[in-house]
Tab-separated table of N, CA, C and O in Angstrom:
chain	number	residue	atom	x	y	z
Y	1	VAL	N	0.857	-1.177	0.000
Y	1	VAL	CA	0.000	0.000	0.000
Y	1	VAL	C	0.898	1.233	0.000
Y	1	VAL	O	1.888	1.291	0.719
Y	2	ILE	N	0.545	2.207	-0.803
Y	2	ILE	CA	1.320	3.444	-0.860
Y	2	ILE	C	0.442	4.616	-0.446
Y	2	ILE	O	-0.782	4.531	-0.486
Y	3	GLU	N	1.102	5.703	-0.024
Y	3	GLU	CA	0.354	6.839	0.505
Y	3	GLU	C	-0.646	7.418	-0.473
Y	3	GLU	O	-1.672	7.933	-0.072
Y	4	SER	N	-0.378	7.332	-1.775
Y	4	SER	CA	-1.331	7.879	-2.742
Y	4	SER	C	-2.631	7.078	-2.735
Y	4	SER	O	-3.684	7.603	-3.066
Y	5	GLU	N	-2.565	5.797	-2.340
Y	5	GLU	CA	-3.774	4.980	-2.240
Y	5	GLU	C	-4.536	5.281	-0.957
Y	5	GLU	O	-5.757	5.187	-0.917
Y	6	LEU	N	-3.814	5.593	0.107
Y	6	LEU	CA	-4.412	5.919	1.400
Y	6	LEU	C	-3.828	7.246	1.882
Y	6	LEU	O	-2.892	7.268	2.673
Y	7	PRO	N	-4.368	8.368	1.400
Y	7	PRO	CA	-3.767	9.671	1.710
Y	7	PRO	C	-3.619	9.939	3.204
Y	7	PRO	O	-2.711	10.641	3.616
Y	8	TRP	N	-4.476	9.365	4.029
Y	8	TRP	CA	-4.394	9.606	5.470
Y	8	TRP	C	-3.102	9.071	6.068
Y	8	TRP	O	-2.707	9.477	7.152
Y	9	LEU	N	-2.383	8.207	5.342
Y	9	LEU	CA	-1.081	7.755	5.840
Y	9	LEU	C	-0.075	8.907	5.869
Y	9	LEU	O	0.914	8.850	6.587
Y	10	GLY	N	-0.344	9.965	5.115
Y	10	GLY	CA	0.532	11.127	5.087
Y	10	GLY	C	0.187	12.183	6.125
Y	10	GLY	O	0.878	13.191	6.232
Y	11	TRP	N	-0.855	11.959	6.894
Y	11	TRP	CA	-1.247	12.925	7.925
Y	11	TRP	C	-0.181	12.999	9.006
Y	11	TRP	O	0.637	12.106	9.173
Y	12	GLU	N	-0.239	14.056	9.770
Y	12	GLU	CA	0.660	14.221	10.911
Y	12	GLU	C	0.461	13.053	11.877
Y	12	GLU	O	-0.688	12.664	12.145
Y	13	PRO	N	1.545	12.488	12.389
Y	13	PRO	CA	1.421	11.371	13.326
Y	13	PRO	C	0.532	11.679	14.534
Y	13	PRO	O	-0.206	10.812	15.000
Y	14	SER	N	0.560	12.915	15.015
Y	14	SER	CA	-0.282	13.264	16.167
Y	14	SER	C	-1.765	13.163	15.814
Y	14	SER	O	-2.572	12.704	16.628
Y	15	ALA	N	-2.134	13.572	14.597
Y	15	ALA	CA	-3.535	13.468	14.160
Y	15	ALA	C	-3.939	12.011	14.001
Y	15	ALA	O	-5.026	11.606	14.429
Y	16	LEU	N	-3.065	11.206	13.406
Y	16	LEU	CA	-3.354	9.773	13.280
Y	16	LEU	C	-3.505	9.129	14.652
Y	16	LEU	O	-4.412	8.328	14.878
Y	17	ALA	N	-2.610	9.467	15.571
Y	17	ALA	CA	-2.659	8.881	16.914
Y	17	ALA	C	-3.982	9.210	17.600
Y	17	ALA	O	-4.591	8.339	18.238
Y	18	THR	N	-4.435	10.438	17.465
Y	18	THR	CA	-5.706	10.845	18.077
Y	18	THR	C	-6.858	10.019	17.522
Y	18	THR	O	-7.720	9.540	18.267
Y	19	LEU	N	-6.860	9.826	16.212
Y	19	LEU	CA	-7.956	9.103	15.578
Y	19	LEU	C	-7.876	7.591	15.789
Y	19	LEU	O	-8.892	6.907	15.738
Y	20	LEU	N	-6.681	7.072	16.033
Y	20	LEU	CA	-6.512	5.621	16.189
Y	20	LEU	C	-6.431	5.177	17.652
Y	20	LEU	O	-6.406	3.974	17.919
Y	21	ALA	N	-6.402	6.110	18.574
Y	21	ALA	CA	-6.147	5.791	19.983
Y	21	ALA	C	-7.103	4.739	20.559
Y	21	ALA	O	-6.709	3.974	21.431
Y	22	ASN	N	-8.318	4.666	20.067
Y	22	ASN	CA	-9.286	3.707	20.612
Y	22	ASN	C	-9.395	2.430	19.787
Y	22	ASN	O	-10.247	1.580	20.074
Y	23	GLU	N	-8.555	2.293	18.781
Y	23	GLU	CA	-8.568	1.077	17.956
Y	23	GLU	C	-7.807	-0.043	18.667
Y	23	GLU	O	-7.007	0.202	19.566
Y	24	ARG	N	-8.057	-1.270	18.235
Y	24	ARG	CA	-7.335	-2.420	18.768
Y	24	ARG	C	-5.856	-2.304	18.390
Y	24	ARG	O	-5.520	-1.769	17.325
Y	25	PRO	N	-4.969	-2.823	19.243
Y	25	PRO	CA	-3.535	-2.763	18.934
Y	25	PRO	C	-3.180	-3.363	17.574
Y	25	PRO	O	-2.296	-2.840	16.882
Y	26	THR	N	-3.862	-4.409	17.156
Y	26	THR	CA	-3.577	-5.011	15.850
Y	26	THR	C	-3.885	-4.036	14.721
Y	26	THR	O	-3.159	-3.979	13.727
Y	27	VAL	N	-4.941	-3.266	14.872
Y	27	VAL	CA	-5.307	-2.274	13.857
Y	27	VAL	C	-4.229	-1.185	13.793
Y	27	VAL	O	-3.756	-0.818	12.709
Y	28	ILE	N	-3.822	-0.684	14.958
Y	28	ILE	CA	-2.791	0.352	14.982
Y	28	ILE	C	-1.480	-0.199	14.425
Y	28	ILE	O	-0.789	0.481	13.656
Y	29	ALA	N	-1.149	-1.439	14.775
Y	29	ALA	CA	0.084	-2.063	14.267
Y	29	ALA	C	0.046	-2.182	12.746
Y	29	ALA	O	1.067	-1.994	12.074
Y	30	THR	N	-1.117	-2.474	12.187
Y	30	THR	CA	-1.264	-2.567	10.736
Y	30	THR	C	-0.978	-1.221	10.082
Y	30	THR	O	-0.297	-1.143	9.060
Y	31	VAL	N	-1.473	-0.144	10.689
Y	31	VAL	CA	-1.198	1.199	10.178
Y	31	VAL	C	0.291	1.514	10.317
Y	31	VAL	O	0.923	2.005	9.372
Y	32	LEU	N	0.871	1.228	11.487
Y	32	LEU	CA	2.299	1.489	11.700
Y	32	LEU	C	3.146	0.811	10.640
Y	32	LEU	O	4.140	1.367	10.179
Y	33	ASN	N	2.753	-0.385	10.275
Y	33	ASN	CA	3.498	-1.180	9.302
Y	33	ASN	C	3.549	-0.509	7.929
Y	33	ASN	O	4.404	-0.841	7.111
Y	34	GLN	N	2.659	0.439	7.680
Y	34	GLN	CA	2.603	1.139	6.401
Y	34	GLN	C	3.426	2.426	6.410
Y	34	GLN	O	3.619	3.050	5.373
Y	35	LEU	N	3.895	2.845	7.583
Y	35	LEU	CA	4.607	4.114	7.728
Y	35	LEU	C	6.112	3.908	7.730
Y	35	LEU	O	6.594	2.816	8.036
Y	36	SER	N	6.836	4.972	7.449
Y	36	SER	CA	8.294	4.929	7.586
Y	36	SER	C	8.608	4.744	9.069
Y	36	SER	O	7.790	5.088	9.932
Y	37	PRO	N	9.794	4.224	9.394
Y	37	PRO	CA	10.144	4.059	10.812
Y	37	PRO	C	10.041	5.357	11.625
Y	37	PRO	O	9.571	5.338	12.761
Y	38	GLU	N	10.428	6.470	11.027
Y	38	GLU	CA	10.380	7.745	11.740
Y	38	GLU	C	8.945	8.156	12.047
Y	38	GLU	O	8.626	8.615	13.143
Y	39	ARG	N	8.073	8.003	11.049
Y	39	ARG	CA	6.660	8.378	11.251
Y	39	ARG	C	5.971	7.404	12.200
Y	39	ARG	O	5.132	7.807	13.005
Y	40	ALA	N	6.322	6.126	12.126
Y	40	ALA	CA	5.742	5.133	13.033
Y	40	ALA	C	6.128	5.457	14.478
Y	40	ALA	O	5.294	5.406	15.385
Y	41	LYS	N	7.391	5.819	14.697
Y	41	LYS	CA	7.833	6.166	16.044
Y	41	LYS	C	7.084	7.399	16.545
Y	41	LYS	O	6.650	7.464	17.696
Y	42	ALA	N	6.930	8.396	15.670
Y	42	ALA	CA	6.218	9.609	16.064
Y	42	ALA	C	4.769	9.302	16.433
Y	42	ALA	O	4.245	9.828	17.419
Y	43	LEU	N	4.127	8.421	15.686
Y	43	LEU	CA	2.754	8.034	16.012
Y	43	LEU	C	2.728	7.343	17.373
Y	43	LEU	O	1.900	7.668	18.226
Y	44	LEU	N	3.644	6.399	17.600
Y	44	LEU	CA	3.711	5.704	18.894
Y	44	LEU	C	3.931	6.688	20.038
Y	44	LEU	O	3.353	6.532	21.123
Y	45	ASP	N	4.758	7.697	19.804
Y	45	ASP	CA	5.044	8.693	20.839
Y	45	ASP	C	3.799	9.478	21.244
Y	45	ASP	O	3.748	10.027	22.349
Y	46	HIS	N	2.806	9.543	20.364
Y	46	HIS	CA	1.577	10.290	20.656
Y	46	HIS	C	0.466	9.413	21.236
Y	46	HIS	O	-0.604	9.922	21.563
Y	47	LEU	N	0.696	8.118	21.340
Y	47	LEU	CA	-0.302	7.215	21.919
Y	47	LEU	C	-0.088	7.086	23.423
Y	47	LEU	O	1.041	7.250	23.903
Y	48	PRO	N	-1.152	6.758	24.169
Y	48	PRO	CA	-0.959	6.450	25.590
Y	48	PRO	C	0.042	5.295	25.726
Y	48	PRO	O	0.111	4.414	24.856
Y	49	VAL	N	0.817	5.297	26.788
Y	49	VAL	CA	1.874	4.306	26.978
Y	49	VAL	C	1.339	2.876	26.882
Y	49	VAL	O	1.951	2.022	26.229
Y	50	GLU	N	0.210	2.615	27.498
Y	50	GLU	CA	-0.361	1.262	27.471
Y	50	GLU	C	-0.721	0.839	26.049
Y	50	GLU	O	-0.483	-0.288	25.641
Y	51	THR	N	-1.296	1.761	25.300
Y	51	THR	CA	-1.686	1.473	23.920
Y	51	THR	C	-0.454	1.254	23.053
Y	51	THR	O	-0.415	0.328	22.237
Y	52	ALA	N	0.556	2.089	23.240
Y	52	ALA	CA	1.791	1.948	22.456
Y	52	ALA	C	2.448	0.604	22.744
Y	52	ALA	O	2.894	-0.088	21.820
Y	53	GLY	N	2.492	0.203	24.010
Y	53	GLY	CA	3.089	-1.083	24.375
Y	53	GLY	C	2.343	-2.257	23.773
Y	53	GLY	O	2.952	-3.182	23.225
Y	54	ALA	N	1.007	-2.212	23.846
Y	54	ALA	CA	0.199	-3.292	23.275
Y	54	ALA	C	0.336	-3.328	21.754
Y	54	ALA	O	0.351	-4.405	21.146
Y	55	THR	N	0.480	-2.155	21.144
Y	55	THR	CA	0.659	-2.085	19.694
Y	55	THR	C	1.989	-2.700	19.284
Y	55	THR	O	2.053	-3.495	18.337
Y	56	LEU	N	3.043	-2.369	20.004
Y	56	LEU	CA	4.354	-2.950	19.698
Y	56	LEU	C	4.327	-4.469	19.867
Y	56	LEU	O	4.930	-5.195	19.075
Y	57	ALA	N	3.610	-4.940	20.867
Y	57	ALA	CA	3.506	-6.385	21.093
Y	57	ALA	C	2.732	-7.074	19.976
Y	57	ALA	O	2.946	-8.261	19.697
Y	58	ALA	N	1.849	-6.344	19.298
Y	58	ALA	CA	1.028	-6.922	18.227
Y	58	ALA	C	1.764	-7.017	16.892
Y	58	ALA	O	1.371	-7.802	16.029
Y	59	ILE	N	2.837	-6.247	16.720
Y	59	ILE	CA	3.512	-6.203	15.421
Y	59	ILE	C	3.996	-7.575	14.939
Y	59	ILE	O	3.759	-7.937	13.785
Y	60	PRO	N	4.667	-8.387	15.780
Y	60	PRO	CA	5.131	-9.690	15.274
Y	60	PRO	C	3.998	-10.584	14.769
Y	60	PRO	O	4.193	-11.381	13.852
Y	61	ASN	N	2.802	-10.401	15.321
Y	61	ASN	CA	1.665	-11.216	14.897
Y	61	ASN	C	1.170	-10.863	13.501
Y	61	ASN	O	0.470	-11.663	12.867
Y	62	LEU	N	1.526	-9.680	13.003
Y	62	LEU	CA	1.077	-9.283	11.669
Y	62	LEU	C	1.614	-10.232	10.601
Y	62	LEU	O	0.980	-10.433	9.570
Y	63	PHE	N	2.777	-10.804	10.861
Y	63	PHE	CA	3.381	-11.694	9.875
Y	63	PHE	C	2.685	-13.045	9.820
Y	63	PHE	O	2.928	-13.826	8.915
Y	64	LEU	N	1.797	-13.295	10.776
Y	64	LEU	CA	1.049	-14.551	10.817
Y	64	LEU	C	-0.343	-14.396	10.206
Y	64	LEU	O	-1.066	-15.373	10.071
Y	65	VAL	N	-0.700	-13.170	9.861
Y	65	VAL	CA	-2.040	-12.863	9.356
Y	65	VAL	C	-2.022	-12.847	7.833
Y	65	VAL	O	-1.093	-12.336	7.209
Y	66	ASP	N	-3.059	-13.398	7.243
Y	66	ASP	CA	-3.215	-13.393	5.787
Y	66	ASP	C	-3.183	-11.945	5.284
Y	66	ASP	O	-3.883	-11.081	5.827
Y	67	PRO	N	-2.387	-11.642	4.260
Y	67	PRO	CA	-2.293	-10.263	3.743
Y	67	PRO	C	-3.639	-9.658	3.348
Y	67	PRO	O	-3.835	-8.452	3.473
Y	68	SER	N	-4.575	-10.475	2.899
Y	68	SER	CA	-5.880	-9.920	2.525
Y	68	SER	C	-6.622	-9.391	3.751
Y	68	SER	O	-7.370	-8.420	3.661
Y	69	ILE	N	-6.384	-9.988	4.906
Y	69	ILE	CA	-7.013	-9.497	6.138
Y	69	ILE	C	-6.405	-8.151	6.518
Y	69	ILE	O	-7.121	-7.234	6.939
Y	70	LEU	N	-5.092	-8.013	6.345
Y	70	LEU	CA	-4.455	-6.730	6.630
Y	70	LEU	C	-4.996	-5.641	5.711
Y	70	LEU	O	-5.230	-4.510	6.144
Y	71	THR	N	-5.223	-5.973	4.449
Y	71	THR	CA	-5.811	-5.015	3.508
Y	71	THR	C	-7.217	-4.640	3.958
Y	71	THR	O	-7.602	-3.462	3.904
Y	72	ASP	N	-7.986	-5.623	4.426
Y	72	ASP	CA	-9.335	-5.347	4.934
Y	72	ASP	C	-9.290	-4.417	6.147
Y	72	ASP	O	-10.127	-3.523	6.281
Y	73	ILE	N	-8.311	-4.625	7.026
Y	73	ILE	CA	-8.170	-3.758	8.205
Y	73	ILE	C	-7.920	-2.322	7.761
Y	73	ILE	O	-8.556	-1.388	8.265
Y	74	LEU	N	-7.009	-2.129	6.817
Y	74	LEU	CA	-6.726	-0.772	6.327
Y	74	LEU	C	-7.957	-0.141	5.692
Y	74	LEU	O	-8.219	1.052	5.862
Y	75	SER	N	-8.739	-0.940	4.979
Y	75	SER	CA	-9.977	-0.420	4.362
Y	75	SER	C	-10.970	0.015	5.428
Y	75	SER	O	-11.631	1.049	5.286
Y	76	GLU	N	-11.086	-0.753	6.505
Y	76	GLU	CA	-12.002	-0.397	7.592
Y	76	GLU	C	-11.543	0.866	8.307
Y	76	GLU	O	-12.359	1.708	8.665
Y	77	VAL	N	-10.232	0.998	8.507
Y	77	VAL	CA	-9.700	2.220	9.125
Y	77	VAL	C	-10.043	3.415	8.255
Y	77	VAL	O	-10.498	4.447	8.750
Y	78	GLU	N	-9.846	3.268	6.952
Y	78	GLU	CA	-10.129	4.380	6.042
Y	78	GLU	C	-11.588	4.819	6.129
Y	78	GLU	O	-11.896	6.009	6.101
Y	79	LYS	N	-12.510	3.871	6.267
Y	79	LYS	CA	-13.935	4.211	6.367
Y	79	LYS	C	-14.241	5.015	7.624
Y	79	LYS	O	-15.160	5.833	7.637
Y	80	LYS	N	-13.486	4.784	8.697
Y	80	LYS	CA	-13.741	5.457	9.971
Y	80	LYS	C	-13.142	6.857	10.038
Y	80	LYS	O	-13.579	7.675	10.840
Y	81	LEU	N	-12.125	7.108	9.231
Y	81	LEU	CA	-11.425	8.384	9.318
Y	81	LEU	C	-12.101	9.456	8.475
Y	81	LEU	O	-12.723	9.176	7.460
Y	82	PRO	N	-11.969	10.721	8.898
Y	82	PRO	CA	-12.511	11.799	8.073
Y	82	PRO	C	-11.762	11.892	6.751
Y	82	PRO	O	-10.665	11.359	6.602
Y	83	ARG	N	-12.361	12.533	5.788
Y	83	ARG	CA	-11.748	12.646	4.451
Y	83	ARG	C	-10.495	13.506	4.460
Y	83	ARG	O	-9.610	13.327	3.657
Y	84	GLN	N	-10.440	14.487	5.354
Y	84	GLN	CA	-9.290	15.374	5.422
Y	84	GLN	C	-8.691	15.322	6.814
Y	84	GLN	O	-9.388	15.020	7.788
Y	85	GLN	N	-7.405	15.629	6.887
Y	85	GLN	CA	-6.738	15.647	8.181
Y	85	GLN	C	-7.400	16.688	9.069
Y	85	GLN	O	-7.634	17.815	8.642
Y	86	PRO	N	-7.720	16.311	10.304
Y	86	PRO	CA	-8.321	17.293	11.209
Y	86	PRO	C	-7.354	18.433	11.486
Y	86	PRO	O	-6.140	18.247	11.498
Y	87	ALA	N	-7.898	19.594	11.718
Y	87	ALA	CA	-7.073	20.750	12.071
Y	87	ALA	C	-6.470	20.524	13.450
Y	87	ALA	O	-7.122	19.952	14.315
Y	88	PRO	N	-5.231	20.981	13.645
Y	88	PRO	CA	-4.587	20.801	14.971
Y	88	PRO	C	-5.268	21.583	16.059
Y	88	PRO	O	-5.983	22.468	15.901
């Protein structure tokens, strides 16, 4: 998946963190997996410590999940997010 397909991947990490904070760790880990390491770290830095820890713990499990399920997760996230990045 590339940012042009999912423009919200280019949003500020703080905005993404706010919108994803109540998602399951697997969902957040799926999004992190699409970001550069720097942007993924910035997103993690904006999450509550407990959520960030659970998200990091979920990352190794992504490799055990069928890729089509990961694509479905990203599609569901996209449906929940606003069309444009929220104003800071």
